[in-house]
PDB file of C-alpha atoms in Angstrom:
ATOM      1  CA  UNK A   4      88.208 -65.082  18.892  1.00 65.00           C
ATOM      2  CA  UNK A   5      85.512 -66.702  20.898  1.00 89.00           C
ATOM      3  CA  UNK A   6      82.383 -65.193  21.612  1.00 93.00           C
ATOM      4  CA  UNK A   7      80.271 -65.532  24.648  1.00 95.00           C
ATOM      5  CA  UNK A   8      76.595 -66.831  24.514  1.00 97.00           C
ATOM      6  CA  UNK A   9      74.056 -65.262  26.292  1.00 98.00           C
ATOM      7  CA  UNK A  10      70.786 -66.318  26.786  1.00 98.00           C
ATOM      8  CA  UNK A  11      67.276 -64.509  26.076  1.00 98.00           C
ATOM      9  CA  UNK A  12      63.853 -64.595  27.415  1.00 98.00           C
ATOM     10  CA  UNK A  13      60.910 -64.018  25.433  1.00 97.00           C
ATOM     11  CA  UNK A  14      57.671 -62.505  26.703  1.00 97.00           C
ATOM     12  CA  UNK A  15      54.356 -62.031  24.717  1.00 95.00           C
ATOM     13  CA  UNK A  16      52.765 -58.777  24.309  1.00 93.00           C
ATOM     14  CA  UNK A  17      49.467 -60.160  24.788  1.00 88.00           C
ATOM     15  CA  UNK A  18      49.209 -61.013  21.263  1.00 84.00           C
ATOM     16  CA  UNK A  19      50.518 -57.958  19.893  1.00 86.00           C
ATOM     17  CA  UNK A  20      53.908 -58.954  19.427  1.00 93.00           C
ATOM     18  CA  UNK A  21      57.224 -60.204  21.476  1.00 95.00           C
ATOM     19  CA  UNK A  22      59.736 -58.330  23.487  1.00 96.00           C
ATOM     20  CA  UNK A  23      63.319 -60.110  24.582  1.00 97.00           C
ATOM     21  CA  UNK A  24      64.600 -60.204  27.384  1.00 98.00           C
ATOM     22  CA  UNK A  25      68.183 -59.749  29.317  1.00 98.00           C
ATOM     23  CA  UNK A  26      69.541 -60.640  32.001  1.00 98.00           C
ATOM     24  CA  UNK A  27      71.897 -58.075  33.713  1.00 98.00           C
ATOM     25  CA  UNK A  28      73.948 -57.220  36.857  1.00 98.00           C
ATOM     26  CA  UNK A  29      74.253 -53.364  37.638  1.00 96.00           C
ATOM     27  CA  UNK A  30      75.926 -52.438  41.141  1.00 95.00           C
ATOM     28  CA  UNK A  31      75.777 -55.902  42.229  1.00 95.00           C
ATOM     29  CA  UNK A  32      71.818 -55.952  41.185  1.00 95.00           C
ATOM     30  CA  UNK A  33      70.611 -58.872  39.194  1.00 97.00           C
ATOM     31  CA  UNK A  34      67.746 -57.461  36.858  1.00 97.00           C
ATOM     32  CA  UNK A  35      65.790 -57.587  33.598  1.00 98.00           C
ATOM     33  CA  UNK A  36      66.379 -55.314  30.460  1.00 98.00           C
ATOM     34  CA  UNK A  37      64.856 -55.529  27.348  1.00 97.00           C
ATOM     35  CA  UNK A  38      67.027 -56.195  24.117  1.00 97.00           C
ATOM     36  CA  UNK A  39      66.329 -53.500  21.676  1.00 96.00           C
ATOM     37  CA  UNK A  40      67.854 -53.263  18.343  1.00 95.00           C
ATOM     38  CA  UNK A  41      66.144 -50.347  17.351  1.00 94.00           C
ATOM     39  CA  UNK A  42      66.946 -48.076  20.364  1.00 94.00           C
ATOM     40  CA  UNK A  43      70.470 -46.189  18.605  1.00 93.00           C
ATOM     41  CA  UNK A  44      71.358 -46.292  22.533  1.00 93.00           C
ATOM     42  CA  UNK A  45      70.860 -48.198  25.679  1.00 95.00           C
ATOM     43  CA  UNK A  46      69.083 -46.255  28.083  1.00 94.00           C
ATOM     44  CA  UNK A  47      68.234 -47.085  32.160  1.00 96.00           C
ATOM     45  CA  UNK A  48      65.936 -46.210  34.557  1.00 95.00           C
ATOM     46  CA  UNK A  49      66.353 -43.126  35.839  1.00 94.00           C
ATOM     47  CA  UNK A  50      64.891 -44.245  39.399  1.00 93.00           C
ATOM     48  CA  UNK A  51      67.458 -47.320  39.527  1.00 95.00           C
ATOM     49  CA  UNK A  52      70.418 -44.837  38.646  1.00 94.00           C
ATOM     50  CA  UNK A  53      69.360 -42.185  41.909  1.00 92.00           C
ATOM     51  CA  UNK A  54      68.986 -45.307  43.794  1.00 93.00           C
ATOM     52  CA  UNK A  55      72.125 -46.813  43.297  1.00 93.00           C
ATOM     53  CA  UNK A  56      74.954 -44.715  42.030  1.00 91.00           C
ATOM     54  CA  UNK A  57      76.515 -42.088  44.274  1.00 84.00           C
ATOM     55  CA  UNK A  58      77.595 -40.029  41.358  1.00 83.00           C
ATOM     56  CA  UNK A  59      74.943 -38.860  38.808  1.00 84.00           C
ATOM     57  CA  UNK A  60      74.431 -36.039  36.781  1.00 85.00           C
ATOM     58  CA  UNK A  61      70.850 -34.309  35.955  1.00 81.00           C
ATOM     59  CA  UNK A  62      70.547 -32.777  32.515  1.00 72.00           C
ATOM     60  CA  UNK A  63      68.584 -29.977  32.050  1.00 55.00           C
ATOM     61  CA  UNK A  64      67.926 -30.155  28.275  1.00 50.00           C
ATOM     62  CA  UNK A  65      66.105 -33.759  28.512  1.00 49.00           C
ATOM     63  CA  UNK A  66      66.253 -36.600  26.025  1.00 52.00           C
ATOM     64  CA  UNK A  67      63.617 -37.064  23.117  1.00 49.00           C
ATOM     65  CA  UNK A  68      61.944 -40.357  22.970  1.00 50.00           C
ATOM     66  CA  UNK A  69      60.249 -41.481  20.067  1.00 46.00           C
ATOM     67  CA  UNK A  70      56.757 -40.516  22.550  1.00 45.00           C
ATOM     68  CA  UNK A  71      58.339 -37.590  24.823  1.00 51.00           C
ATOM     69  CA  UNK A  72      60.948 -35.779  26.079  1.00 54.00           C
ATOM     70  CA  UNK A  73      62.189 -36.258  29.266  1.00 66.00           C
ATOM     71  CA  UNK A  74      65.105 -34.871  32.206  1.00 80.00           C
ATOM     72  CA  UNK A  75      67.933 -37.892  32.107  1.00 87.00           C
ATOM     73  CA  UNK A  76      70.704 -38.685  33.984  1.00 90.00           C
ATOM     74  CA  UNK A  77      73.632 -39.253  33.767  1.00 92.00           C
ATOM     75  CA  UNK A  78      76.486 -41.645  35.312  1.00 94.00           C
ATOM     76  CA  UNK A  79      79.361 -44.090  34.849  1.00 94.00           C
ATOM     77  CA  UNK A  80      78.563 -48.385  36.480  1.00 96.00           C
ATOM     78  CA  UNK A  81      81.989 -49.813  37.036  1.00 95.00           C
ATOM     79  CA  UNK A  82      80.824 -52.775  35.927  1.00 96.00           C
ATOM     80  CA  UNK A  83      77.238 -53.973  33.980  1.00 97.00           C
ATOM     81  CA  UNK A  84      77.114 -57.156  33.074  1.00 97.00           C
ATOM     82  CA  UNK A  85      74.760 -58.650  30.458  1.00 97.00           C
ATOM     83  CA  UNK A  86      75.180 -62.331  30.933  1.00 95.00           C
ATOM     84  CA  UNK A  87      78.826 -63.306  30.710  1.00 94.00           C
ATOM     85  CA  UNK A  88      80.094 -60.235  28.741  1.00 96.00           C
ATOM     86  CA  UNK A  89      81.557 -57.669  31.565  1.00 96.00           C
ATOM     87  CA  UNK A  90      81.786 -54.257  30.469  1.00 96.00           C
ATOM     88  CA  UNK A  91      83.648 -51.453  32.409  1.00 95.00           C
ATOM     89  CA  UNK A  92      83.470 -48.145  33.633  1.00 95.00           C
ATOM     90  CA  UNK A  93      80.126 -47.462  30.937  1.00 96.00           C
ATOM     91  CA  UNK A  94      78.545 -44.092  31.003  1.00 94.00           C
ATOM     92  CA  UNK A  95      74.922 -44.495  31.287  1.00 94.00           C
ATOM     93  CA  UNK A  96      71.768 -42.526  30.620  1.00 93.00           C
ATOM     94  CA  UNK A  97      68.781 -42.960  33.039  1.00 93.00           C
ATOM     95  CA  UNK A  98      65.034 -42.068  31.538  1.00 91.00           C
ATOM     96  CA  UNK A  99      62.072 -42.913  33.312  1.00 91.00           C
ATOM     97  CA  UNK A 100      60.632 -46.253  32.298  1.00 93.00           C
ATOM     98  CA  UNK A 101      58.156 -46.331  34.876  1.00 92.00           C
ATOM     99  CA  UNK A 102      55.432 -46.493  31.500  1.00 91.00           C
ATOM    100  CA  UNK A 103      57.182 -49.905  30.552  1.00 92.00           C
ATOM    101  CA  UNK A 104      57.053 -51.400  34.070  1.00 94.00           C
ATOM    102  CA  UNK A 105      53.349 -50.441  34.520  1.00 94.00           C
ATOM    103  CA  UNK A 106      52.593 -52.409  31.407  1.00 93.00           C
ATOM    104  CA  UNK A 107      54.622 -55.041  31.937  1.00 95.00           C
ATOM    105  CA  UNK A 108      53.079 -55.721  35.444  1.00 95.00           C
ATOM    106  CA  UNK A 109      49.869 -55.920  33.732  1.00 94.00           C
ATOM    107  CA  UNK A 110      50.589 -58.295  31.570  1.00 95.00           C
ATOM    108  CA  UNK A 111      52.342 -60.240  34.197  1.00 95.00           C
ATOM    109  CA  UNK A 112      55.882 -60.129  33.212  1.00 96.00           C
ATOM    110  CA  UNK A 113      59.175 -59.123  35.406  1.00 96.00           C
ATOM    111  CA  UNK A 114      60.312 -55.516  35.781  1.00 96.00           C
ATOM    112  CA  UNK A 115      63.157 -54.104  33.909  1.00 97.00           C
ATOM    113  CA  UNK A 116      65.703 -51.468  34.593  1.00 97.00           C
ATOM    114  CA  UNK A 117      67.101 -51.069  31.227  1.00 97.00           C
ATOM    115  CA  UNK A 118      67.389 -51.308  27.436  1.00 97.00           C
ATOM    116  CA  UNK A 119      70.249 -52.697  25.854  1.00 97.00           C
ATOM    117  CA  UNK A 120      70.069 -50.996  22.646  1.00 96.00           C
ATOM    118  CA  UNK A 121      72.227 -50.724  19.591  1.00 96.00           C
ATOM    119  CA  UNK A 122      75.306 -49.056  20.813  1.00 96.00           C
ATOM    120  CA  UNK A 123      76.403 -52.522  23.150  1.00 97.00           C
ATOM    121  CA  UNK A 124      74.819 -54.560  20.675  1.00 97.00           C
ATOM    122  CA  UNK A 125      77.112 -52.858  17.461  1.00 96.00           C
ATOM    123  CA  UNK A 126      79.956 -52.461  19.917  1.00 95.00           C
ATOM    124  CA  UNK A 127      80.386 -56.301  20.885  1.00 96.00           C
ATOM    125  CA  UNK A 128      79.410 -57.095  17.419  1.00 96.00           C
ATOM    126  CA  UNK A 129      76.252 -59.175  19.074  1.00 97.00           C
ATOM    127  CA  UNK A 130      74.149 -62.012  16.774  1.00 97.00           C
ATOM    128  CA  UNK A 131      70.490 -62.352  17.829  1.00 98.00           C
ATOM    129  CA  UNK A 132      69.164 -65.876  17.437  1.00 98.00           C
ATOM    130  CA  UNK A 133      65.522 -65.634  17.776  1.00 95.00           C
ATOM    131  CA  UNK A 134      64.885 -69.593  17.501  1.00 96.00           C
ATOM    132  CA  UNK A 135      67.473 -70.494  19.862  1.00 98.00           C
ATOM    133  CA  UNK A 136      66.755 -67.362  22.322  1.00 98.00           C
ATOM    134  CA  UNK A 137      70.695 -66.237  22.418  1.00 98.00           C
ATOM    135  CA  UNK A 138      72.911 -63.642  21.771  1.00 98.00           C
ATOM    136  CA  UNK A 139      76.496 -64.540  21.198  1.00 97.00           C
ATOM    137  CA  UNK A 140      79.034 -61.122  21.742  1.00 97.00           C
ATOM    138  CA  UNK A 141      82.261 -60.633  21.044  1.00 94.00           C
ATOM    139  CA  UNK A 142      83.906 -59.668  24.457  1.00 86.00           C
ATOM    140  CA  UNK A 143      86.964 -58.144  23.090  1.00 73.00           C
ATOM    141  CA  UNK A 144      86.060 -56.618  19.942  1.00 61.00           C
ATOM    142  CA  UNK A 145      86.311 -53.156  21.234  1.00 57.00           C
ATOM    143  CA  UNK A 146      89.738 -52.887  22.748  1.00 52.00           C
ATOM    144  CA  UNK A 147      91.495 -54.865  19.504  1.00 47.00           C
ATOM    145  CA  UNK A 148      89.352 -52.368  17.080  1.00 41.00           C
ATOM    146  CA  UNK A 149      90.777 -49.513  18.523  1.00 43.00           C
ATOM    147  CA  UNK A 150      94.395 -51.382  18.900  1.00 42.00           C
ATOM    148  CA  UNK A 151      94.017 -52.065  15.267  1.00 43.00           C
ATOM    149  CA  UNK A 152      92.780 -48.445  13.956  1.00 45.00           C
ATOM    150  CA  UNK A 153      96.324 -46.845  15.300  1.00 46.00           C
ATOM    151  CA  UNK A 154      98.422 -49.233  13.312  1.00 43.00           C
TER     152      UNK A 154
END
């Protein structure tokens, strides 16, 4: 099976470390999200979700962060696309990550509108390369795992 490369962007943390970077499309929107693999899910912001989708949910019992907890929401993109890997009909969850774009603005780097965390990155069976600034994903992996589990 062949796996699709995508490529990464790294930004400094003014010399306290490195975040990588994402490219995404998300109702047609090119943006930025940052690649987390300590984040157990991928998470959105909750702005970009009201602004966009014309179906979202509100919860009322919020989401714990590691430094709050917060109202989410809730909805389904047809389509998000990180790089070349297209992934369907994907419920999302939208948190305010207005605290992330303030600092990034400071320190003179590009928005983002998401964080693709460990659920995509497990799912797609995704290798980091760090030197090389890639990911390479399986596209298919999901759909022949579950094939495979009913035989």
């Amino acid at each position: 099976m062949q796996r699709i490369k995508i490529p990464l962007r790294l930004i400094s943390l003014n010399d306290d470390g490195f975040h990588l970077l994402v490219e995404i499309v998300v109702y047609g929107q090119k943006s930025w999200a940052v690649l987390d693999t300590g984040a157990s899910r991928s998470v959105f912001n909750k702005s970009f979700i009201q602004q966009y989708s014309l179906d979202y949910a509100t919860t009322e019992t919020g989401a714990t962060t590691l430094f709050s907890t917060t109202d989410t929401v809730q909805t389904v993109f047809p389509k998000l696309k990180i790089g070349k890997l297209k992934i369907k009909n994907y419920t999302a969850v939208g948190l305010d990550l207005d605290s992330v774009n303030e600092a990034y603005q400071q320190m003179g780097h590009p928005a983002v509108v998401g964080i693709v965390g460990c659920d995509i990155l497990q799912t797609y069976k995704a290798i980091i390369n760090c030197s090389k600034l890639h990911m390479t994903c399986k596209p298919s992996f999901a759909k022949k795992s579950k094939k495979n589990k009913k035989k």
